[in-house]
mmCIF file with all atom_site columns, C-alpha atoms in Angstrom:
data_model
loop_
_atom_site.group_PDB
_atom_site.id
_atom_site.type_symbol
_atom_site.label_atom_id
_atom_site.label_alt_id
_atom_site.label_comp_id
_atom_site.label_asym_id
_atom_site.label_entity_id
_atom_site.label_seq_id
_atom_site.pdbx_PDB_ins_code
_atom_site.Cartn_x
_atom_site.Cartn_y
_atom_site.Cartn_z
_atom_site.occupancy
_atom_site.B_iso_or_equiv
_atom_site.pdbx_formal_charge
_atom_site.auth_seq_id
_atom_site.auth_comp_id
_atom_site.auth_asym_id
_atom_site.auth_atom_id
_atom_site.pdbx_PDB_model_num
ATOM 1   C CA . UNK A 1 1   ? -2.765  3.470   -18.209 1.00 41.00 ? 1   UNK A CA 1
ATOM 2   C CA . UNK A 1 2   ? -4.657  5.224   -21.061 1.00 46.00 ? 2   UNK A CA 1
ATOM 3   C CA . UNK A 1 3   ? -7.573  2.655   -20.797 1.00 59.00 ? 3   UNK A CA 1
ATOM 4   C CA . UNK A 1 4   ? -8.146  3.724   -17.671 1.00 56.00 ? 4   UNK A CA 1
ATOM 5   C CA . UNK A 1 5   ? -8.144  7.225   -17.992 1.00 62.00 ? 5   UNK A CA 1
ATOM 6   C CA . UNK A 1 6   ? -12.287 8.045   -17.725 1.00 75.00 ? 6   UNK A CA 1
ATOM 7   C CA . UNK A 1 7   ? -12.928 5.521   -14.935 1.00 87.00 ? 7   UNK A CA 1
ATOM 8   C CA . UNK A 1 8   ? -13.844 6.591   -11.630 1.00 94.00 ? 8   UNK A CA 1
ATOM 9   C CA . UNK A 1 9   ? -12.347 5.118   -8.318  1.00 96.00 ? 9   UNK A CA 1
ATOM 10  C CA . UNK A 1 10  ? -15.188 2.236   -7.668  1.00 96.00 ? 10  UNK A CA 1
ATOM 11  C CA . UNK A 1 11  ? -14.717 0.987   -11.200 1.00 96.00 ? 11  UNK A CA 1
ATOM 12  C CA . UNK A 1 12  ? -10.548 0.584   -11.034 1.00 97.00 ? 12  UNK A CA 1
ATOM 13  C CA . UNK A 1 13  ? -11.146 -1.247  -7.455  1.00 97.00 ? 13  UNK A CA 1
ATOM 14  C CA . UNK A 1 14  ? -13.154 -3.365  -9.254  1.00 97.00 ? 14  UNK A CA 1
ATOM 15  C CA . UNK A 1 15  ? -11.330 -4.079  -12.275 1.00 97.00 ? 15  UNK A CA 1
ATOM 16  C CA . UNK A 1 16  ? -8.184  -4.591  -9.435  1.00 98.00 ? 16  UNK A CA 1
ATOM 17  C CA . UNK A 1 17  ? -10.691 -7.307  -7.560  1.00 98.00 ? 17  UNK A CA 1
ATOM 18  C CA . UNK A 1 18  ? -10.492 -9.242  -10.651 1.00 97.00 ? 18  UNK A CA 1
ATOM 19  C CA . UNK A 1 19  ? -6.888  -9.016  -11.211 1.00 98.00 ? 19  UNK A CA 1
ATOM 20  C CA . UNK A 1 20  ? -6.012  -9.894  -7.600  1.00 98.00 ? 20  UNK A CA 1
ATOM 21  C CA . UNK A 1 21  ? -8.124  -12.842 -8.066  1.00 97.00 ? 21  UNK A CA 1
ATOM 22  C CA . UNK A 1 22  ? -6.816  -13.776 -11.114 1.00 97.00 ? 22  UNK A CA 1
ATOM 23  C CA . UNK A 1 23  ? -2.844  -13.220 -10.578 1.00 97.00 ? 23  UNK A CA 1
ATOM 24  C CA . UNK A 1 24  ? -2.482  -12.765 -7.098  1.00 97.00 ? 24  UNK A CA 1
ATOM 25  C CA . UNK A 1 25  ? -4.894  -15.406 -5.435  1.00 96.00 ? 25  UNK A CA 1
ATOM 26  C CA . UNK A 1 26  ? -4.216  -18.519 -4.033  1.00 94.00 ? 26  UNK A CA 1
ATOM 27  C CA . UNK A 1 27  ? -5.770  -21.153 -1.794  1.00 92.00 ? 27  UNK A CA 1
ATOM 28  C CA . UNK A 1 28  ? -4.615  -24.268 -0.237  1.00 88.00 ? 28  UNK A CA 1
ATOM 29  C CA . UNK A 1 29  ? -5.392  -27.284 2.134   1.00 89.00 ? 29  UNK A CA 1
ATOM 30  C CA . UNK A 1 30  ? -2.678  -26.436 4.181   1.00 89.00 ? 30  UNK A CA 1
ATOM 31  C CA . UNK A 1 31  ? -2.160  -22.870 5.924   1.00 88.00 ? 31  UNK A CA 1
ATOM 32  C CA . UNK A 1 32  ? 0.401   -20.124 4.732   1.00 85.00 ? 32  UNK A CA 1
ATOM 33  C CA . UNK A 1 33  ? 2.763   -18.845 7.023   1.00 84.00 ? 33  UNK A CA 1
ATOM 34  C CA . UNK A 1 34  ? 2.285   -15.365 6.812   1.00 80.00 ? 34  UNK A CA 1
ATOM 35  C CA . UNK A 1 35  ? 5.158   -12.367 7.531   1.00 74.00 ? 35  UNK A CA 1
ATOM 36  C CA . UNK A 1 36  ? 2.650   -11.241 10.189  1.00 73.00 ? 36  UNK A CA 1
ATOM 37  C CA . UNK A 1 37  ? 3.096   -14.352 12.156  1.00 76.00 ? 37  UNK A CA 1
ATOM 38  C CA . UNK A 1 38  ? -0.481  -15.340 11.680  1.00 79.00 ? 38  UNK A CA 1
ATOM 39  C CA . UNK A 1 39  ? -1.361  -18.301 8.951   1.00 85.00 ? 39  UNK A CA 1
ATOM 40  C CA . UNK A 1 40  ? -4.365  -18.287 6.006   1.00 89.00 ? 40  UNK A CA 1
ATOM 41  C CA . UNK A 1 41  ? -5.362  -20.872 3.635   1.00 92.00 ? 41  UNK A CA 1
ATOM 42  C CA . UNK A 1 42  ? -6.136  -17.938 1.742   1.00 93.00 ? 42  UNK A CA 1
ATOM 43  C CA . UNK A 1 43  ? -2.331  -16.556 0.604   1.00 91.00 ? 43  UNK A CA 1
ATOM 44  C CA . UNK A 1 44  ? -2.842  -13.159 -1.554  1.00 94.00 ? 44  UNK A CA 1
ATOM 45  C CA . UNK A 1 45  ? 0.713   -12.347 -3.183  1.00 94.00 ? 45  UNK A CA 1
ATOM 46  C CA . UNK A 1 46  ? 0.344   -7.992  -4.345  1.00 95.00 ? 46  UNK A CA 1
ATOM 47  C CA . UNK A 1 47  ? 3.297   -7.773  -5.634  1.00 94.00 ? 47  UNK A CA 1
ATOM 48  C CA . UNK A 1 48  ? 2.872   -11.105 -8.000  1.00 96.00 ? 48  UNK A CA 1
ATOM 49  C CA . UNK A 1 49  ? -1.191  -9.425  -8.831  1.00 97.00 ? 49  UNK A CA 1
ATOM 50  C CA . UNK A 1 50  ? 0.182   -6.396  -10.436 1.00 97.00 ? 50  UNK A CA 1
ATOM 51  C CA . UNK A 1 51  ? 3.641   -7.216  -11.662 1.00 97.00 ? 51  UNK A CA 1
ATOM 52  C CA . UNK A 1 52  ? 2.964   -6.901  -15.121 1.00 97.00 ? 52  UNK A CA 1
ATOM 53  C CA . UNK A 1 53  ? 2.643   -3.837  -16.911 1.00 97.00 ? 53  UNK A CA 1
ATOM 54  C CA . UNK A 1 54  ? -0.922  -3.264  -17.361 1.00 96.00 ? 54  UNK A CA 1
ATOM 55  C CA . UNK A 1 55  ? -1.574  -4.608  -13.901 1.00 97.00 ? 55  UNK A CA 1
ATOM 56  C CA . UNK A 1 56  ? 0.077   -1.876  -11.914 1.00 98.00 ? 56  UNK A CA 1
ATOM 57  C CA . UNK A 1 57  ? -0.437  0.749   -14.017 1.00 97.00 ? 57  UNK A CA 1
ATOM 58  C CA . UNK A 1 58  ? -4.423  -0.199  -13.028 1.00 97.00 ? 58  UNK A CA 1
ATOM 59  C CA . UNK A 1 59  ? -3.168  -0.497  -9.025  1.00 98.00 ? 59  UNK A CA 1
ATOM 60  C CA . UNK A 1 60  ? -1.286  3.339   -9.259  1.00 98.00 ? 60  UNK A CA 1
ATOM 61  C CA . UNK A 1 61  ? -4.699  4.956   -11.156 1.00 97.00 ? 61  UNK A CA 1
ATOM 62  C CA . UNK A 1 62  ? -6.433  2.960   -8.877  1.00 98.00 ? 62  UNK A CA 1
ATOM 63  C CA . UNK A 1 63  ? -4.534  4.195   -5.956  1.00 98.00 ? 63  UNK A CA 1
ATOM 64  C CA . UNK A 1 64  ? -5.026  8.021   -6.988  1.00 98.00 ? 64  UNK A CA 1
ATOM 65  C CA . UNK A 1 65  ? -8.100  7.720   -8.390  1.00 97.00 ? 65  UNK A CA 1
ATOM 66  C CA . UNK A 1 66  ? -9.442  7.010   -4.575  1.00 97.00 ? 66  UNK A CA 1
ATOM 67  C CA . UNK A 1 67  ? -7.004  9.667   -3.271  1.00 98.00 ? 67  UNK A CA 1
ATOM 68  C CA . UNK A 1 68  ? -8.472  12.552  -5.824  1.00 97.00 ? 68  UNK A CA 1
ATOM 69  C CA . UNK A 1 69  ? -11.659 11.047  -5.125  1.00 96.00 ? 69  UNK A CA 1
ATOM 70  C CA . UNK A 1 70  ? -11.276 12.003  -1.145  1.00 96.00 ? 70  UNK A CA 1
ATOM 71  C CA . UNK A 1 71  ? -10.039 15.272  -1.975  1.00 97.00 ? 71  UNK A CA 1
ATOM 72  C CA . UNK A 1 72  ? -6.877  14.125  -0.668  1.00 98.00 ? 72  UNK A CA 1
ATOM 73  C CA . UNK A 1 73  ? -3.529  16.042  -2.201  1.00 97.00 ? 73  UNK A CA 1
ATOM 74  C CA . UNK A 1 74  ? 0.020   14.802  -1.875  1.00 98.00 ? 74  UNK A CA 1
ATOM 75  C CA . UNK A 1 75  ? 3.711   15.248  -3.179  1.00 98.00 ? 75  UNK A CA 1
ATOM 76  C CA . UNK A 1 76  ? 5.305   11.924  -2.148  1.00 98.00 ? 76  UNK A CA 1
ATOM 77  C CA . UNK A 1 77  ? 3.922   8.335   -1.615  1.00 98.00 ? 77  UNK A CA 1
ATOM 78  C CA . UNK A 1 78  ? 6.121   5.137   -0.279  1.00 98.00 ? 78  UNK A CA 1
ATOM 79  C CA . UNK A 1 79  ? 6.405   3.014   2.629   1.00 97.00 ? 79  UNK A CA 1
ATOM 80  C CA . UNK A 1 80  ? 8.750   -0.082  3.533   1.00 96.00 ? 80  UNK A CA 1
ATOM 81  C CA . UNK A 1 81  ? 10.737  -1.554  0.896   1.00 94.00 ? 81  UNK A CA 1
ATOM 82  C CA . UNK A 1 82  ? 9.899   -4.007  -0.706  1.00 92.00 ? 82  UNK A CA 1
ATOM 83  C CA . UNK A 1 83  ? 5.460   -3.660  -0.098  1.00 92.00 ? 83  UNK A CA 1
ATOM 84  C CA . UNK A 1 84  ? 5.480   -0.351  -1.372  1.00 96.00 ? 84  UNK A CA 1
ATOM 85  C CA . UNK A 1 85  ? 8.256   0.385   -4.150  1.00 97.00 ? 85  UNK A CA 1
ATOM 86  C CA . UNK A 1 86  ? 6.333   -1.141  -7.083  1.00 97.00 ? 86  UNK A CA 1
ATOM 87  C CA . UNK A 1 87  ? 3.065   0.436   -6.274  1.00 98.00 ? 87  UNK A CA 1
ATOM 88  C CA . UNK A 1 88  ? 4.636   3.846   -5.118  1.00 98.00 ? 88  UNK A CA 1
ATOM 89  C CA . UNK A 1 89  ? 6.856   4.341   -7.997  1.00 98.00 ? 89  UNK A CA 1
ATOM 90  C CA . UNK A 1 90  ? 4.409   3.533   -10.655 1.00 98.00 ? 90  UNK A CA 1
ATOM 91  C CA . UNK A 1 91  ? 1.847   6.113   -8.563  1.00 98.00 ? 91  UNK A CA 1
ATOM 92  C CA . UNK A 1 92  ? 4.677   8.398   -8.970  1.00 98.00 ? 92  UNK A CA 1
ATOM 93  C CA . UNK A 1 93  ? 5.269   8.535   -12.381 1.00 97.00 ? 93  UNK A CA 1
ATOM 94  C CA . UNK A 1 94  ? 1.508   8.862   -13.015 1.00 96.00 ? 94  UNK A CA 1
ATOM 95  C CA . UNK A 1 95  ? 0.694   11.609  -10.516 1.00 97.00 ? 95  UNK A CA 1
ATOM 96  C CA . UNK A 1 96  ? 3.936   13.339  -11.099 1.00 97.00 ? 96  UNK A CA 1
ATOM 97  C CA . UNK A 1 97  ? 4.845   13.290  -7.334  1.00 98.00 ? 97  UNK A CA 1
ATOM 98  C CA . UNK A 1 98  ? 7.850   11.801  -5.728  1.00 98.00 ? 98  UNK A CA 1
ATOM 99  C CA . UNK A 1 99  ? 8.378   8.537   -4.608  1.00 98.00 ? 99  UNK A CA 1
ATOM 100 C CA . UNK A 1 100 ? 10.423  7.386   -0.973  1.00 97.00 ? 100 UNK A CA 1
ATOM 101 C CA . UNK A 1 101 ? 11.301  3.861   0.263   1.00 97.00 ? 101 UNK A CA 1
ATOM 102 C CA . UNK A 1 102 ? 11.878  2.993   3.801   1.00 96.00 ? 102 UNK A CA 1
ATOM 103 C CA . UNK A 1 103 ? 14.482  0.878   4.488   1.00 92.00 ? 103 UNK A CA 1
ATOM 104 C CA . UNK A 1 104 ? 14.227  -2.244  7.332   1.00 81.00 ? 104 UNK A CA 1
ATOM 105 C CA . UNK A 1 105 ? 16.924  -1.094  9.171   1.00 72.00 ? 105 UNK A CA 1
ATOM 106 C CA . UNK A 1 106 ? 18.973  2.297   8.871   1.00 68.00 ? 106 UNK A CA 1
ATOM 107 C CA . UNK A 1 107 ? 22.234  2.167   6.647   1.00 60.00 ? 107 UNK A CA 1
ATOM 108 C CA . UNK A 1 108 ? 25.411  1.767   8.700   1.00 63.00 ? 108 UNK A CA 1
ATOM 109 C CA . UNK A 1 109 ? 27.127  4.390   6.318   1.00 57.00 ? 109 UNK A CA 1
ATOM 110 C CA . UNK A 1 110 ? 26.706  7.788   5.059   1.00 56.00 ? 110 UNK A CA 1
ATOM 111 C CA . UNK A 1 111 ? 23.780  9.309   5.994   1.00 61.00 ? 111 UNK A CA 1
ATOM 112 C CA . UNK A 1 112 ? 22.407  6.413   7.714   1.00 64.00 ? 112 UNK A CA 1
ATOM 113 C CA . UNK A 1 113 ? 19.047  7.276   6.422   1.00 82.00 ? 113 UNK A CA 1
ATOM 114 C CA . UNK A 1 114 ? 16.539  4.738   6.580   1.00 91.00 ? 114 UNK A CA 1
ATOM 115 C CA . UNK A 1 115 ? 14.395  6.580   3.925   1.00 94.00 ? 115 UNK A CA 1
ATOM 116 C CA . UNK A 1 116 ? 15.701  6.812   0.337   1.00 93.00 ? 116 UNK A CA 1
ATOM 117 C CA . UNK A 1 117 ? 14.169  8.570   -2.632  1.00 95.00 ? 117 UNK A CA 1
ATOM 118 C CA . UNK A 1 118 ? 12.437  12.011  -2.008  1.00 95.00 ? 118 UNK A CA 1
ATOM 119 C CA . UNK A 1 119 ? 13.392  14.487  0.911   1.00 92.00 ? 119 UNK A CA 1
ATOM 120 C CA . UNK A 1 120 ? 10.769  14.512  3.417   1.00 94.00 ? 120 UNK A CA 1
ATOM 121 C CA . UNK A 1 121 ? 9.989   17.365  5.745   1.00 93.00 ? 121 UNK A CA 1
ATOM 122 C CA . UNK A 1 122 ? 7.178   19.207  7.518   1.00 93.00 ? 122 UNK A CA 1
ATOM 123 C CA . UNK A 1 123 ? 5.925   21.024  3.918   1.00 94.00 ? 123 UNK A CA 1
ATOM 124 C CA . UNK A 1 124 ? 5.926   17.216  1.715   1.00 96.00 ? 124 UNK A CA 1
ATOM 125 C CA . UNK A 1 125 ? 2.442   15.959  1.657   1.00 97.00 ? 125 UNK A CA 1
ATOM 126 C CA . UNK A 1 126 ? 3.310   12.536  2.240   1.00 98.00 ? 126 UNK A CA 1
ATOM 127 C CA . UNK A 1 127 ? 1.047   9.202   1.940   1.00 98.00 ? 127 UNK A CA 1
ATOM 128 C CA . UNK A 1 128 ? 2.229   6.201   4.222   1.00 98.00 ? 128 UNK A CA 1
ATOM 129 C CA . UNK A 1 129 ? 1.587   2.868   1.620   1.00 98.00 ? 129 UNK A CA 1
ATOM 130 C CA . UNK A 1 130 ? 1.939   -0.511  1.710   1.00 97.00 ? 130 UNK A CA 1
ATOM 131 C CA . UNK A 1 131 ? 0.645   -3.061  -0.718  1.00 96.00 ? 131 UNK A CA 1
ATOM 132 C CA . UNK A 1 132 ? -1.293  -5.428  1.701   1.00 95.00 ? 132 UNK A CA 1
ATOM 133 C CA . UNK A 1 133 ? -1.816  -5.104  5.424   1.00 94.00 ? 133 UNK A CA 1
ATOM 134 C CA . UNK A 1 134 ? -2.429  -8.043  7.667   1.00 88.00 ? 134 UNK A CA 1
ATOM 135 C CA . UNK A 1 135 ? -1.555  -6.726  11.296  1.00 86.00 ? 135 UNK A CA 1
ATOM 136 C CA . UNK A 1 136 ? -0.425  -3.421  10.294  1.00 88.00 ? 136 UNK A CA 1
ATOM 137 C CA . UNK A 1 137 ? 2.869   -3.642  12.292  1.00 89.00 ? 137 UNK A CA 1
ATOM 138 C CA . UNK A 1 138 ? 4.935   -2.640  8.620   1.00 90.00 ? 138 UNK A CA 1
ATOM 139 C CA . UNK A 1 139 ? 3.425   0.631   7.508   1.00 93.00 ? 139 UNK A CA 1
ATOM 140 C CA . UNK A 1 140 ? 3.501   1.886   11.102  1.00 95.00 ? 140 UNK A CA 1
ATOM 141 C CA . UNK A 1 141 ? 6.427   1.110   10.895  1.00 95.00 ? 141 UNK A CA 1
ATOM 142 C CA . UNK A 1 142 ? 7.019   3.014   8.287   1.00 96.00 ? 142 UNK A CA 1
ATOM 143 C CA . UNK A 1 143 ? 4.578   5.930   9.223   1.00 97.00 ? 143 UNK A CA 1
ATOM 144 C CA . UNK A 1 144 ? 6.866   6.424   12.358  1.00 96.00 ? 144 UNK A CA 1
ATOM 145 C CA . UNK A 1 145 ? 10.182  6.513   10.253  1.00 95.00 ? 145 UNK A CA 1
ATOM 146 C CA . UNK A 1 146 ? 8.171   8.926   8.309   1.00 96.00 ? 146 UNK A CA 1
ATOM 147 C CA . UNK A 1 147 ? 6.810   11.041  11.025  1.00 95.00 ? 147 UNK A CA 1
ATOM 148 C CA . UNK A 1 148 ? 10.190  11.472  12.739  1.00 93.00 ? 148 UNK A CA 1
ATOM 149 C CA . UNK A 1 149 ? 11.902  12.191  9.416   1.00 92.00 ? 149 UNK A CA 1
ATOM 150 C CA . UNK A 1 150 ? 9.484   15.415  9.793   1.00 93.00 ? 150 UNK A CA 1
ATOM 151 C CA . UNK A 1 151 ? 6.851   14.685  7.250   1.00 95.00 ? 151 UNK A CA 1
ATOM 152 C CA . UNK A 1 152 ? 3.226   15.597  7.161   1.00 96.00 ? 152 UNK A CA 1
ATOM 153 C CA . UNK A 1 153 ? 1.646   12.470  6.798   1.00 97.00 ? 153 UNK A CA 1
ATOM 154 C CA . UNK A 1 154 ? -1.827  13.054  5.390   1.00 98.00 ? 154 UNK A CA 1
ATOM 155 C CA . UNK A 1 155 ? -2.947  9.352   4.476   1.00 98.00 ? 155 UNK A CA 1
ATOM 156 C CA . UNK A 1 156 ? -2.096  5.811   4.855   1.00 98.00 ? 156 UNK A CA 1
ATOM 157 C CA . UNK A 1 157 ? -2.990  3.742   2.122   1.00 98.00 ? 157 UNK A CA 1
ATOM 158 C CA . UNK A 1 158 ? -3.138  0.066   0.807   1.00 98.00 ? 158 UNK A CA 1
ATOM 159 C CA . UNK A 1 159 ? -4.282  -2.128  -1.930  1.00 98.00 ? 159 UNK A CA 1
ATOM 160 C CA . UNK A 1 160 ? -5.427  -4.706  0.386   1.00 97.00 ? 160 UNK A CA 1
ATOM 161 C CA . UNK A 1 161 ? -6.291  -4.831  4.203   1.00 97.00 ? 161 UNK A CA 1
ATOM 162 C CA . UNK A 1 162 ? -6.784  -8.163  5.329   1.00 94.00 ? 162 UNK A CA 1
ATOM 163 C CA . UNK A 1 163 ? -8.532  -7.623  8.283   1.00 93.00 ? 163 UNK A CA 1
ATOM 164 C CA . UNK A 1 164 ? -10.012 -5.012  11.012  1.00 91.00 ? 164 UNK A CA 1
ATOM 165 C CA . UNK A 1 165 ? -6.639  -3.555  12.778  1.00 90.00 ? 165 UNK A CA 1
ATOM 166 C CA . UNK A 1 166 ? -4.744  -0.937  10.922  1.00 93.00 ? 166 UNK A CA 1
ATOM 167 C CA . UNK A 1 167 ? -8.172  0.692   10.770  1.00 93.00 ? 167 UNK A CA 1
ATOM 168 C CA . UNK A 1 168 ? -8.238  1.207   14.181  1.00 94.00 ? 168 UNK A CA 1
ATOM 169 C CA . UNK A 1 169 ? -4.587  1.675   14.547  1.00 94.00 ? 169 UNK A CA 1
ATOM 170 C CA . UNK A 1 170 ? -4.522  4.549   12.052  1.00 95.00 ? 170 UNK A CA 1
ATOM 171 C CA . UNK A 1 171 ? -7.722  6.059   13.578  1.00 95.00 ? 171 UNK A CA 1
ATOM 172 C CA . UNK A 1 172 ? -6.031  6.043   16.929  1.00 95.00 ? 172 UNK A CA 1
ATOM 173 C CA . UNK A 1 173 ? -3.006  7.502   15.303  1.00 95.00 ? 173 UNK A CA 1
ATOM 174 C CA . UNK A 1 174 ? -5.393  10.242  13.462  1.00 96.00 ? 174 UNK A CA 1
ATOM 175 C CA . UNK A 1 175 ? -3.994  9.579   10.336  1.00 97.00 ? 175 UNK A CA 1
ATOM 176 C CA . UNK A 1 176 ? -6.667  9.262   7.603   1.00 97.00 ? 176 UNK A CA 1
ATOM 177 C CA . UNK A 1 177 ? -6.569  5.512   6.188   1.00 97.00 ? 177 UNK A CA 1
ATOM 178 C CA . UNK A 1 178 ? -8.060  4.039   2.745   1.00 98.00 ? 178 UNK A CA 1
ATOM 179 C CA . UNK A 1 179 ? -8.118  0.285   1.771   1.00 98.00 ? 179 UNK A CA 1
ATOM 180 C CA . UNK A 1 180 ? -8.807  0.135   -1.536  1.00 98.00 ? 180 UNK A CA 1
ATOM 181 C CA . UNK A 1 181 ? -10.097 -3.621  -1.413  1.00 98.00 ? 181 UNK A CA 1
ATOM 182 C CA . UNK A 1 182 ? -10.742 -5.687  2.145   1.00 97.00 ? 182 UNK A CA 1
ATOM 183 C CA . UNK A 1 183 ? -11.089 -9.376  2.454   1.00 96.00 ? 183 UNK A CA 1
ATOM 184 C CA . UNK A 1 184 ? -14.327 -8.831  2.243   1.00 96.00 ? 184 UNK A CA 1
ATOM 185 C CA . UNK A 1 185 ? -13.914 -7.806  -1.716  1.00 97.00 ? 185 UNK A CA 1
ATOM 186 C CA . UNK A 1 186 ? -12.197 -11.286 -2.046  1.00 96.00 ? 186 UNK A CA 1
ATOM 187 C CA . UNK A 1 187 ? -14.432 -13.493 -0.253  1.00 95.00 ? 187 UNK A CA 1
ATOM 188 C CA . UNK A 1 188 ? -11.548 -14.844 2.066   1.00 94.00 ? 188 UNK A CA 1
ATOM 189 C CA . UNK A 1 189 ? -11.254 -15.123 5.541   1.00 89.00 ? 189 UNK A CA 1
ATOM 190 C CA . UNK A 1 190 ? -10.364 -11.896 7.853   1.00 91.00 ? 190 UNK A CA 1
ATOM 191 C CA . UNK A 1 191 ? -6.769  -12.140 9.681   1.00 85.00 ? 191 UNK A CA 1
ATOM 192 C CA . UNK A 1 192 ? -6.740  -11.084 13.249  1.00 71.00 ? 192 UNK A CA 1
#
């Protein structure tokens, strides 16, 4: 994380492009089935792009880099397990905020909470993320758990959108939404 310390917000999205590409990317002859429903040739794997080390220490400085950079404060980031836990912890132990996961389905003992990690309610600045958006159906999802487990949702947030939706999902919504890279960053095809 140190070497990225003195380097705004444009410069770690950048540096993220590359690593995406490099670890993350891949393209076939034959379409991907995607968890969206939808198929690519293009098939962009987050989780695989930044699970070393280095990789998503770059993706959580990225991520509050562009949060600090719109002024943007929170005390808890997370979203659906298993899109958001890497990202969201490692943001967590950088910013020194708390982390949450939301789980597919709510537990059928104890608590039966469906989120895990931090306490949410109406004073926890939270940020809604999710590693890459296609449709956008997940991290609403997950911004409704979130919502009616009281929180004050002040951003939603992914590494990659893969198309036009959740923009104007979230803007319907009124929740503030940042993609740190589009399709457009990787040359591929937008999803509809």
């Amino acid at each position: 994380m140190s070497d990225y310390l003195d380097v705004s917000a444009a410069q770690l999205r950048s540096v993220l492009t590359e690593v995406v590409r490099l670890r993350g990317y891949a393209r076939a002859a034959e379409p991907f089935k995607l968890s969206s429903g939808g198929t690519s040739f293009d098939y962009v794997d987050m989780r695989r792009a930044v699970a070393k080390g280095a990789d998503l220490a770059l993706a959580a400085q990225a991520v509050i880099a562009t949060l600090d950079e719109e002024e943007i404060e929170f005390d808890a980031i997370g979203g659906m397990t298993m899109g958001a836990d890497p990202v969201s912890h490692a943001v967590s132990m950088l910013a020194d905020v708390s982390w949450f996961s939301v789980r597919k389905a709510e537990k059928d003992h104890g608590t039966k909470n469906r989120v895990e990690g931090a306490r949410l309610d109406g004073e926890t600045r939270t940020v809604v993320f999710e590693d890459t958006i296609s449709t956008g159906r997940s991290v609403l999802e997950a911004l409704d758990v979130v919502q009616h487990a009281g929180a004050n949702v002040v951003c939603a947030v992914t590494l990659l959108d893969r198309g036009e939706a959740a923009t104007k999902l979230f803007a319907a919504r009124q929740v503030p939404y940042l993609a740190l890279l589009s399709y457009r960053d990787l040359a591929i095809e937008p999803l509809n």
